[in-house]
PDB file of C-alpha atoms in Angstrom:
ATOM      1  CA  MET A   1       0.195  -0.048   0.072  1.00 42.00           C
ATOM      2  CA  ILE A   2       1.367   3.512  -0.821  1.00 49.00           C
ATOM      3  CA  HIS A   3       1.224   6.236   1.627  1.00 54.00           C
ATOM      4  CA  SER A   4       2.796   9.753   1.833  1.00 60.00           C
ATOM      5  CA  ASP A   5       3.612  12.231  -0.408  1.00 63.00           C
ATOM      6  CA  GLU A   6       3.924   9.096  -3.361  1.00 69.00           C
ATOM      7  CA  LYS A   7      -0.033   8.412  -2.654  1.00 72.00           C
ATOM      8  CA  VAL A   8      -0.750  12.193  -3.373  1.00 72.00           C
ATOM      9  CA  ARG A   9       1.253  12.142  -6.206  1.00 69.00           C
ATOM     10  CA  GLN A  10      -0.206   8.899  -7.831  1.00 73.00           C
ATOM     11  CA  MET A  11      -3.818  10.231  -6.923  1.00 72.00           C
ATOM     12  CA  ALA A  12      -3.479  13.376  -8.628  1.00 68.00           C
ATOM     13  CA  ARG A  13      -1.876  11.598 -11.816  1.00 68.00           C
ATOM     14  CA  SER A  14      -4.492   8.981 -11.750  1.00 70.00           C
ATOM     15  CA  LEU A  15      -6.773  11.914 -13.719  1.00 65.00           C
ATOM     16  CA  LEU A  16      -4.736  12.266 -16.469  1.00 64.00           C
ATOM     17  CA  PRO A  17      -5.390   9.443 -18.769  1.00 62.00           C
ATOM     18  CA  SER A  18      -8.794  10.752 -20.167  1.00 67.00           C
ATOM     19  CA  LYS A  19     -11.161   8.156 -21.638  1.00 69.00           C
ATOM     20  CA  HIS A  20     -11.755  10.644 -24.753  1.00 72.00           C
ATOM     21  CA  ARG A  21      -7.892  11.276 -25.311  1.00 74.00           C
ATOM     22  CA  LYS A  22      -7.776   9.772 -28.692  1.00 79.00           C
ATOM     23  CA  GLN A  23     -10.859  11.335 -29.881  1.00 80.00           C
ATOM     24  CA  SER A  24     -10.152  14.782 -28.342  1.00 78.00           C
ATOM     25  CA  ARG A  25      -6.775  14.704 -30.526  1.00 82.00           C
ATOM     26  CA  GLU A  26      -8.828  13.879 -33.517  1.00 85.00           C
ATOM     27  CA  ALA A  27     -11.132  16.544 -33.234  1.00 82.00           C
ATOM     28  CA  ARG A  28      -8.593  19.528 -32.434  1.00 83.00           C
ATOM     29  CA  GLU A  29      -6.746  18.435 -35.586  1.00 86.00           C
ATOM     30  CA  ARG A  30     -10.030  18.696 -37.309  1.00 84.00           C
ATOM     31  CA  ILE A  31     -10.675  22.211 -35.824  1.00 82.00           C
ATOM     32  CA  HIS A  32      -7.229  23.680 -36.409  1.00 82.00           C
ATOM     33  CA  ARG A  33      -7.441  22.168 -39.932  1.00 85.00           C
ATOM     34  CA  GLU A  34     -11.221  23.941 -40.617  1.00 80.00           C
ATOM     35  CA  ALA A  35      -9.659  26.918 -39.438  1.00 79.00           C
ATOM     36  CA  ARG A  36      -6.742  27.163 -41.449  1.00 81.00           C
ATOM     37  CA  GLN A  37      -8.605  26.710 -44.507  1.00 81.00           C
ATOM     38  CA  GLU A  38     -11.145  29.568 -43.495  1.00 77.00           C
ATOM     39  CA  VAL A  39      -8.180  31.695 -43.050  1.00 76.00           C
ATOM     40  CA  ARG A  40      -6.880  31.191 -46.628  1.00 81.00           C
ATOM     41  CA  LEU A  41     -10.328  31.096 -47.946  1.00 78.00           C
ATOM     42  CA  GLU A  42     -10.894  34.762 -46.681  1.00 75.00           C
ATOM     43  CA  LEU A  43      -7.292  35.950 -46.996  1.00 76.00           C
ATOM     44  CA  ALA A  44      -7.412  34.894 -50.822  1.00 79.00           C
ATOM     45  CA  ALA A  45     -10.948  37.265 -50.937  1.00 76.00           C
ATOM     46  CA  TRP A  46      -9.338  40.028 -49.208  1.00 73.00           C
ATOM     47  CA  VAL A  47      -6.485  40.227 -51.568  1.00 77.00           C
ATOM     48  CA  ARG A  48      -8.524  39.582 -54.821  1.00 77.00           C
ATOM     49  CA  SER A  49     -10.834  42.572 -53.605  1.00 73.00           C
ATOM     50  CA  GLY A  50      -7.565  45.130 -54.175  1.00 68.00           C
ATOM     51  CA  ASP A  51      -9.488  47.549 -51.661  1.00 68.00           C
ATOM     52  CA  LEU A  52      -5.787  48.170 -49.245  1.00 63.00           C
ATOM     53  CA  GLU A  53      -8.681  50.385 -47.052  1.00 66.00           C
ATOM     54  CA  GLN A  54     -10.956  47.214 -46.442  1.00 63.00           C
ATOM     55  CA  ASP A  55     -10.604  45.696 -42.668  1.00 63.00           C
ATOM     56  CA  VAL A  56      -8.601  42.518 -42.587  1.00 60.00           C
ATOM     57  CA  PRO A  57     -10.400  39.503 -42.043  1.00 58.00           C
ATOM     58  CA  LEU A  58     -11.113  38.464 -38.176  1.00 58.00           C
ATOM     59  CA  LEU A  59      -9.312  35.193 -39.016  1.00 55.00           C
ATOM     60  CA  ALA A  60     -11.325  32.154 -37.706  1.00 52.00           C
ATOM     61  CA  PRO A  61     -13.282  33.855 -34.336  1.00 54.00           C
ATOM     62  CA  TRP A  62     -15.113  30.848 -33.926  1.00 54.00           C
ATOM     63  CA  GLU A  63     -11.953  28.514 -33.144  1.00 57.00           C
ATOM     64  CA  ARG A  64     -11.836  29.635 -29.463  1.00 66.00           C
ATOM     65  CA  LYS A  65     -15.242  28.702 -29.142  1.00 70.00           C
ATOM     66  CA  GLU A  66     -14.829  25.041 -30.404  1.00 74.00           C
ATOM     67  CA  ILE A  67     -11.643  24.437 -28.826  1.00 77.00           C
ATOM     68  CA  ARG A  68     -13.093  25.364 -25.319  1.00 77.00           C
ATOM     69  CA  MET A  69     -15.859  22.959 -25.960  1.00 78.00           C
ATOM     70  CA  GLU A  70     -13.567  20.401 -26.970  1.00 79.00           C
ATOM     71  CA  VAL A  71     -11.662  20.979 -24.203  1.00 77.00           C
ATOM     72  CA  ARG A  72     -14.750  20.414 -21.425  1.00 76.00           C
ATOM     73  CA  TRP A  73     -15.568  17.321 -23.454  1.00 76.00           C
ATOM     74  CA  ARG A  74     -12.125  15.931 -23.041  1.00 75.00           C
ATOM     75  CA  ARG A  75     -12.066  16.630 -19.303  1.00 74.00           C
ATOM     76  CA  ASP A  76     -15.534  14.879 -18.883  1.00 72.00           C
ATOM     77  CA  GLY A  77     -13.497  11.671 -19.712  1.00 73.00           C
ATOM     78  CA  ASP A  78     -11.171  12.346 -16.580  1.00 74.00           C
ATOM     79  CA  LYS A  79     -11.820   9.262 -14.240  1.00 75.00           C
ATOM     80  CA  VAL A  80     -12.319  11.660 -11.031  1.00 78.00           C
ATOM     81  CA  MET A  81     -14.288   9.346  -8.864  1.00 81.00           C
ATOM     82  CA  PRO A  82     -11.412   7.775  -6.892  1.00 81.00           C
ATOM     83  CA  PHE A  83      -9.207  11.143  -6.648  1.00 81.00           C
ATOM     84  CA  ILE A  84     -12.771  13.075  -5.176  1.00 83.00           C
ATOM     85  CA  ARG A  85     -13.156  10.045  -2.528  1.00 86.00           C
ATOM     86  CA  TRP A  86      -9.892  10.233  -1.602  1.00 84.00           C
ATOM     87  CA  ALA A  87     -10.056  13.537  -0.809  1.00 86.00           C
ATOM     88  CA  THR A  88     -13.028  13.673   0.556  1.00 87.00           C
ATOM     89  CA  ALA A  89     -11.871  11.378   3.103  1.00 86.00           C
ATOM     90  CA  ARG A  90      -8.603  13.046   3.680  1.00 85.00           C
ATOM     91  CA  THR A  91     -10.552  16.294   4.790  1.00 87.00           C
ATOM     92  CA  ARG A  92     -13.465  14.771   6.303  1.00 86.00           C
ATOM     93  CA  GLU A  93     -12.937  15.920   9.785  1.00 87.00           C
ATOM     94  CA  LEU A  94     -11.966  19.537   8.598  1.00 87.00           C
ATOM     95  CA  ARG A  95     -14.144  22.433   8.123  1.00 87.00           C
ATOM     96  CA  ARG A  96     -15.418  23.285   4.610  1.00 84.00           C
ATOM     97  CA  GLU A  97     -13.775  26.523   4.660  1.00 84.00           C
ATOM     98  CA  ASP A  98     -10.507  24.614   5.133  1.00 86.00           C
ATOM     99  CA  ARG A  99     -10.620  21.669   2.821  1.00 87.00           C
ATOM    100  CA  LEU A 100     -10.073  22.773  -0.264  1.00 85.00           C
ATOM    101  CA  SER A 101      -6.854  24.854   0.778  1.00 86.00           C
ATOM    102  CA  HIS A 102      -5.431  21.502   2.580  1.00 86.00           C
ATOM    103  CA  VAL A 103      -6.029  19.769  -0.716  1.00 84.00           C
ATOM    104  CA  ARG A 104      -4.286  22.264  -2.544  1.00 83.00           C
ATOM    105  CA  SER A 105      -1.013  21.939   0.303  1.00 84.00           C
ATOM    106  CA  LEU A 106      -1.196  18.259  -0.615  1.00 82.00           C
ATOM    107  CA  LEU A 107      -1.228  18.047  -4.353  1.00 79.00           C
ATOM    108  CA  PRO A 108       2.104  18.773  -6.166  1.00 74.00           C
ATOM    109  CA  ARG A 109       2.541  22.028  -7.841  1.00 78.00           C
ATOM    110  CA  GLY A 110       2.250  22.879 -11.454  1.00 76.00           C
ATOM    111  CA  VAL A 111      -0.393  21.507 -13.954  1.00 73.00           C
ATOM    112  CA  ILE A 112      -1.105  17.944 -12.502  1.00 72.00           C
ATOM    113  CA  GLY A 113      -2.063  19.922  -9.083  1.00 75.00           C
ATOM    114  CA  GLU A 114      -4.099  22.490 -10.846  1.00 78.00           C
ATOM    115  CA  HIS A 115      -5.664  20.053 -13.167  1.00 76.00           C
ATOM    116  CA  ALA A 116      -6.831  17.748 -10.081  1.00 78.00           C
ATOM    117  CA  LEU A 117      -7.613  20.688  -7.957  1.00 80.00           C
ATOM    118  CA  GLY A 118     -10.199  21.883 -10.620  1.00 80.00           C
ATOM    119  CA  HIS A 119     -12.023  18.604 -10.549  1.00 80.00           C
ATOM    120  CA  VAL A 120     -12.878  18.807  -6.858  1.00 83.00           C
ATOM    121  CA  LYS A 121     -13.260  22.287  -6.144  1.00 82.00           C
ATOM    122  CA  HIS A 122     -16.844  22.170  -6.983  1.00 80.00           C
ATOM    123  CA  THR A 123     -18.075  18.740  -5.600  1.00 83.00           C
ATOM    124  CA  THR A 124     -20.570  18.824  -2.813  1.00 82.00           C
ATOM    125  CA  ALA A 125     -17.799  18.219   0.087  1.00 83.00           C
ATOM    126  CA  PHE A 126     -15.828  21.080  -1.188  1.00 84.00           C
ATOM    127  CA  GLU A 127     -18.077  23.861  -2.580  1.00 81.00           C
ATOM    128  CA  ASP A 128     -19.553  26.656  -0.441  1.00 79.00           C
ATOM    129  CA  PRO A 129     -23.560  26.419  -0.494  1.00 81.00           C
ATOM    130  CA  ILE A 130     -23.706  30.045  -0.918  1.00 81.00           C
ATOM    131  CA  GLU A 131     -21.573  30.562  -3.969  1.00 79.00           C
ATOM    132  CA  LYS A 132     -23.418  27.203  -5.395  1.00 78.00           C
ATOM    133  CA  ALA A 133     -26.710  28.944  -4.984  1.00 80.00           C
ATOM    134  CA  TRP A 134     -25.344  32.288  -6.737  1.00 80.00           C
ATOM    135  CA  ARG A 135     -23.735  30.218  -9.637  1.00 75.00           C
ATOM    136  CA  ASN A 136     -26.921  28.061 -10.064  1.00 77.00           C
ATOM    137  CA  ARG A 137     -28.633  31.461 -10.289  1.00 78.00           C
ATOM    138  CA  TYR A 138     -26.186  32.728 -12.864  1.00 73.00           C
ATOM    139  CA  TRP A 139     -26.908  30.070 -15.028  1.00 72.00           C
ATOM    140  CA  LEU A 140     -30.533  30.174 -14.960  1.00 71.00           C
ATOM    141  CA  ARG A 141     -30.110  34.020 -16.013  1.00 71.00           C
ATOM    142  CA  LYS A 142     -28.175  32.747 -18.745  1.00 67.00           C
ATOM    143  CA  GLN A 143     -30.762  30.183 -19.801  1.00 65.00           C
ATOM    144  CA  ALA A 144     -33.526  32.754 -19.841  1.00 61.00           C
ATOM    145  CA  GLN A 145     -31.360  34.858 -22.143  1.00 58.00           C
ATOM    146  CA  ARG A 146     -30.807  32.044 -24.705  1.00 55.00           C
ATOM    147  CA  LYS A 147     -34.402  31.338 -25.004  1.00 53.00           C
ATOM    148  CA  GLY A 148     -34.646  34.560 -26.700  1.00 47.00           C
ATOM    149  CA  ALA A 149     -31.978  33.434 -29.629  1.00 45.00           C
ATOM    150  CA  LEU A 150     -33.347  29.925 -29.987  1.00 46.00           C
ATOM    151  CA  TRP A 151     -34.236  29.689 -34.022  1.00 59.00           C
ATOM    152  CA  ASP A 152     -38.118  30.215 -34.927  1.00 71.00           C
ATOM    153  CA  ARG A 153     -39.408  30.046 -38.452  1.00 79.00           C
ATOM    154  CA  GLY A 154     -38.825  33.548 -38.965  1.00 84.00           C
ATOM    155  CA  GLU A 155     -34.966  33.271 -38.160  1.00 86.00           C
ATOM    156  CA  GLN A 156     -34.885  30.136 -40.703  1.00 88.00           C
ATOM    157  CA  ALA A 157     -36.624  32.296 -43.207  1.00 90.00           C
ATOM    158  CA  ARG A 158     -34.696  35.364 -43.008  1.00 91.00           C
ATOM    159  CA  LEU A 159     -31.181  33.047 -43.085  1.00 92.00           C
ATOM    160  CA  LEU A 160     -32.821  31.574 -46.114  1.00 93.00           C
ATOM    161  CA  ARG A 161     -33.206  34.643 -47.800  1.00 94.00           C
ATOM    162  CA  ALA A 162     -29.782  36.081 -47.016  1.00 94.00           C
ATOM    163  CA  LEU A 163     -28.429  32.557 -48.182  1.00 93.00           C
ATOM    164  CA  ILE A 164     -30.156  32.907 -52.109  1.00 94.00           C
ATOM    165  CA  GLN A 165     -28.579  36.549 -51.999  1.00 93.00           C
ATOM    166  CA  GLU A 166     -25.209  35.213 -51.598  1.00 92.00           C
ATOM    167  CA  PRO A 167     -23.071  33.931 -54.956  1.00 89.00           C
ATOM    168  CA  ASP A 168     -23.611  30.157 -54.867  1.00 90.00           C
ATOM    169  CA  GLY A 169     -25.361  30.112 -51.813  1.00 92.00           C
ATOM    170  CA  GLN A 170     -28.749  28.349 -53.304  1.00 93.00           C
ATOM    171  CA  ARG A 171     -26.538  26.049 -55.135  1.00 93.00           C
ATOM    172  CA  THR A 172     -24.594  24.996 -52.292  1.00 93.00           C
ATOM    173  CA  PHE A 173     -27.411  24.616 -50.011  1.00 94.00           C
ATOM    174  CA  ASN A 174     -29.718  22.460 -52.693  1.00 93.00           C
ATOM    175  CA  ARG A 175     -26.275  20.345 -53.067  1.00 93.00           C
ATOM    176  CA  PHE A 176     -26.109  19.852 -49.425  1.00 93.00           C
ATOM    177  CA  LEU A 177     -29.654  18.640 -49.046  1.00 92.00           C
ATOM    178  CA  ARG A 178     -29.258  16.265 -52.092  1.00 91.00           C
ATOM    179  CA  GLU A 179     -26.171  14.730 -51.184  1.00 90.00           C
ATOM    180  CA  ARG A 180     -27.868  14.259 -47.390  1.00 87.00           C
ATOM    181  CA  HIS A 181     -30.836  12.693 -48.868  1.00 86.00           C
ATOM    182  CA  ALA A 182     -28.711  10.517 -50.930  1.00 85.00           C
ATOM    183  CA  CYS A 183     -26.537   8.971 -48.148  1.00 83.00           C
ATOM    184  CA  ALA A 184     -29.875   8.785 -45.766  1.00 81.00           C
ATOM    185  CA  SER A 185     -31.567   6.961 -48.504  1.00 81.00           C
ATOM    186  CA  ALA A 186     -28.834   4.593 -49.022  1.00 77.00           C
ATOM    187  CA  PRO A 187     -30.018   0.630 -47.742  1.00 72.00           C
ATOM    188  CA  ARG A 188     -27.211   0.863 -44.950  1.00 67.00           C
ATOM    189  CA  ASN A 189     -28.966   3.244 -43.562  1.00 64.00           C
ATOM    190  CA  GLN A 190     -32.375   2.162 -43.736  1.00 62.00           C
ATOM    191  CA  GLY A 191     -32.502   1.189 -39.696  1.00 60.00           C
ATOM    192  CA  SER A 192     -32.170   5.512 -39.106  1.00 60.00           C
ATOM    193  CA  TRP A 193     -35.360   6.485 -41.055  1.00 61.00           C
ATOM    194  CA  PRO A 194     -38.420   8.401 -39.808  1.00 61.00           C
ATOM    195  CA  ARG A 195     -41.199   5.913 -39.212  1.00 60.00           C
ATOM    196  CA  LYS A 196     -42.959   7.506 -41.906  1.00 64.00           C
ATOM    197  CA  GLY A 197     -40.596   6.896 -44.083  1.00 67.00           C
ATOM    198  CA  LEU A 198     -37.639   9.122 -45.584  1.00 74.00           C
ATOM    199  CA  PRO A 199     -39.537  12.168 -47.577  1.00 78.00           C
ATOM    200  CA  PRO A 200     -38.251  12.683 -51.056  1.00 83.00           C
ATOM    201  CA  HIS A 201     -35.895  15.284 -51.973  1.00 86.00           C
ATOM    202  CA  ARG A 202     -37.053  18.785 -51.846  1.00 88.00           C
ATOM    203  CA  PRO A 203     -34.804  21.652 -53.530  1.00 91.00           C
ATOM    204  CA  LEU A 204     -35.373  25.250 -52.288  1.00 92.00           C
ATOM    205  CA  LEU A 205     -36.332  26.785 -55.619  1.00 92.00           C
ATOM    206  CA  GLY A 206     -35.989  30.838 -55.078  1.00 91.00           C
ATOM    207  CA  LEU A 207     -36.869  33.699 -52.755  1.00 92.00           C
ATOM    208  CA  HIS A 208     -40.520  33.047 -53.660  1.00 92.00           C
ATOM    209  CA  ASP A 209     -40.375  29.415 -52.434  1.00 91.00           C
ATOM    210  CA  VAL A 210     -38.559  29.797 -48.955  1.00 91.00           C
ATOM    211  CA  LEU A 211     -42.031  30.093 -46.906  1.00 90.00           C
ATOM    212  CA  PRO A 212     -43.565  26.772 -48.924  1.00 90.00           C
ATOM    213  CA  PHE A 213     -39.828  25.107 -48.434  1.00 91.00           C
ATOM    214  CA  LEU A 214     -40.092  25.697 -44.549  1.00 88.00           C
ATOM    215  CA  ASP A 215     -43.992  24.359 -44.455  1.00 86.00           C
ATOM    216  CA  THR A 216     -42.714  20.980 -45.675  1.00 84.00           C
ATOM    217  CA  LEU A 217     -39.916  20.656 -43.092  1.00 80.00           C
ATOM    218  CA  THR A 218     -41.365  18.152 -40.307  1.00 59.00           C
ATOM    219  CA  ARG A 219     -42.115  20.309 -37.132  1.00 56.00           C
ATOM    220  CA  HIS A 220     -40.737  18.619 -33.979  1.00 49.00           C
ATOM    221  CA  PRO A 221     -43.759  18.512 -31.030  1.00 48.00           C
ATOM    222  CA  TRP A 222     -41.256  20.795 -29.079  1.00 44.00           C
ATOM    223  CA  GLY A 223     -41.491  23.433 -32.212  1.00 46.00           C
ATOM    224  CA  ASN A 224     -39.037  24.217 -34.328  1.00 44.00           C
ATOM    225  CA  ALA A 225     -36.650  25.772 -32.050  1.00 41.00           C
ATOM    226  CA  VAL A 226     -35.850  22.520 -30.033  1.00 41.00           C
ATOM    227  CA  ARG A 227     -31.623  21.928 -29.363  1.00 40.00           C
ATOM    228  CA  THR A 228     -31.889  18.422 -29.300  1.00 39.00           C
ATOM    229  CA  TRP A 229     -30.744  17.956 -32.922  1.00 38.00           C
ATOM    230  CA  GLY A 230     -30.774  14.092 -32.869  1.00 41.00           C
ATOM    231  CA  GLN A 231     -34.545  14.026 -32.137  1.00 44.00           C
ATOM    232  CA  GLN A 232     -35.478  16.052 -35.306  1.00 55.00           C
ATOM    233  CA  GLU A 233     -36.566  14.432 -38.329  1.00 63.00           C
ATOM    234  CA  PRO A 234     -34.793  15.239 -42.006  1.00 68.00           C
ATOM    235  CA  PRO A 235     -34.696  16.982 -43.694  1.00 82.00           C
ATOM    236  CA  ALA A 236     -35.440  19.728 -41.018  1.00 83.00           C
ATOM    237  CA  HIS A 237     -31.866  18.467 -39.440  1.00 82.00           C
ATOM    238  CA  TRP A 238     -29.998  19.058 -42.391  1.00 87.00           C
ATOM    239  CA  VAL A 239     -31.511  22.279 -42.604  1.00 89.00           C
ATOM    240  CA  ARG A 240     -30.675  23.383 -39.521  1.00 86.00           C
ATOM    241  CA  LEU A 241     -27.440  22.250 -39.687  1.00 87.00           C
ATOM    242  CA  PHE A 242     -26.640  23.986 -42.821  1.00 92.00           C
ATOM    243  CA  LEU A 243     -27.994  27.359 -41.604  1.00 91.00           C
ATOM    244  CA  GLN A 244     -25.797  26.843 -38.248  1.00 88.00           C
ATOM    245  CA  ARG A 245     -22.458  26.697 -40.706  1.00 90.00           C
ATOM    246  CA  PHE A 246     -24.162  29.178 -42.724  1.00 92.00           C
ATOM    247  CA  LYS A 247     -24.537  32.035 -39.600  1.00 89.00           C
ATOM    248  CA  ALA A 248     -21.600  30.970 -37.923  1.00 87.00           C
ATOM    249  CA  HIS A 249     -19.310  31.883 -40.599  1.00 89.00           C
ATOM    250  CA  ARG A 250     -21.221  35.047 -41.359  1.00 88.00           C
ATOM    251  CA  GLY A 251     -22.852  34.106 -45.017  1.00 89.00           C
ATOM    252  CA  TYR A 252     -19.352  33.465 -46.529  1.00 90.00           C
ATOM    253  CA  ILE A 253     -20.296  30.570 -48.770  1.00 91.00           C
ATOM    254  CA  PRO A 254     -16.841  29.169 -49.133  1.00 90.00           C
ATOM    255  CA  SER A 255     -15.768  29.144 -45.633  1.00 91.00           C
ATOM    256  CA  VAL A 256     -19.399  26.982 -45.127  1.00 91.00           C
ATOM    257  CA  ARG A 257     -18.734  24.646 -47.935  1.00 90.00           C
ATOM    258  CA  ALA A 258     -15.192  23.979 -46.489  1.00 89.00           C
ATOM    259  CA  THR A 259     -16.535  23.325 -43.426  1.00 89.00           C
ATOM    260  CA  LEU A 260     -19.155  21.035 -44.530  1.00 89.00           C
ATOM    261  CA  GLU A 261     -16.132  19.471 -46.536  1.00 86.00           C
ATOM    262  CA  ALA A 262     -13.642  19.089 -43.697  1.00 84.00           C
ATOM    263  CA  GLU A 263     -16.234  17.403 -41.452  1.00 83.00           C
ATOM    264  CA  GLY A 264     -17.260  14.740 -44.477  1.00 81.00           C
ATOM    265  CA  LEU A 265     -20.951  16.360 -44.553  1.00 84.00           C
ATOM    266  CA  LEU A 266     -20.680  17.358 -48.432  1.00 86.00           C
ATOM    267  CA  GLU A 267     -18.137  15.529 -50.654  1.00 84.00           C
ATOM    268  CA  ARG A 268     -15.656  17.476 -51.930  1.00 77.00           C
ATOM    269  CA  PRO A 269     -15.343  18.597 -55.589  1.00 69.00           C
ATOM    270  CA  GLU A 270     -13.386  15.905 -57.831  1.00 53.00           C
ATOM    271  CA  LYS A 271     -10.132  17.123 -59.070  1.00 39.00           C
ATOM    272  CA  ALA A 272      -9.827  18.536 -62.647  1.00 32.00           C
ATOM    273  CA  ARG A 273      -7.954  16.056 -64.844  1.00 38.00           C
ATOM    274  CA  LEU A 274      -4.766  17.333 -66.175  1.00 38.00           C
ATOM    275  CA  TRP A 275      -5.291  17.328 -70.320  1.00 38.00           C
ATOM    276  CA  LYS A 276      -2.419  17.491 -72.176  1.00 46.00           C
ATOM    277  CA  PRO A 277      -2.394  18.325 -75.677  1.00 44.00           C
ATOM    278  CA  PRO A 278      -1.253  15.802 -78.144  1.00 44.00           C
ATOM    279  CA  GLY A 279       2.273  15.687 -79.181  1.00 47.00           C
ATOM    280  CA  ARG A 280       3.769  16.629 -76.007  1.00 46.00           C
TER     281      ARG A 280
END
């Protein structure tokens, strides 16, 4: 049995091998790859404009949010319960106000200790009930503010009209729906079809067709603003997926197309074959 400082170090290091480490590395590479591709596209468009007075593009402002969400998902895969039980047992006889500082004094300094302390500071045995109540109140207020940002029929109609105004916007949108429908209608995906069957492919015909197009989408029983995407039936799920990318990339179709291609949701265009003139 291990005791003393070696036991403390072992418990702190036991958090490090996350269960999601392989998927996290792949997701981080994908996020950086999409960001670099968006930067190249925006810089190319800025250079082609020839307007030196125009501001330089923001260069993938969404990357920080995506990385933060990925870090949170990776931390959720840490094996924290053995460490939490050990820290709770070591500080059971202390006052609640002194428990966290005592655990901090036991843990090694550096990234390992701070990482372990971050997992234990919000548990029931260590957290101040007053601070917890204030934090819950903060998140309830933020949730109430987010309700106004949920998408409804008007928001979808506005984005579709803006999409049609962009060059190649309508073509890219219809191509995305066509490829998603072809993929979903494959025999291997028959088990994931809706109960009433997969609806036929319905493209967006133009500005006059925005509202009729939205009428053809299957409404969720909770409303079209539901956040649980997995419970939405196609093609409503596909439309929301494309419009989310369209809004996140500020309506820039090349960035939307590059992101969907990097995520595997849109097929990459075939490379043009090099044509060699005869006799060369």
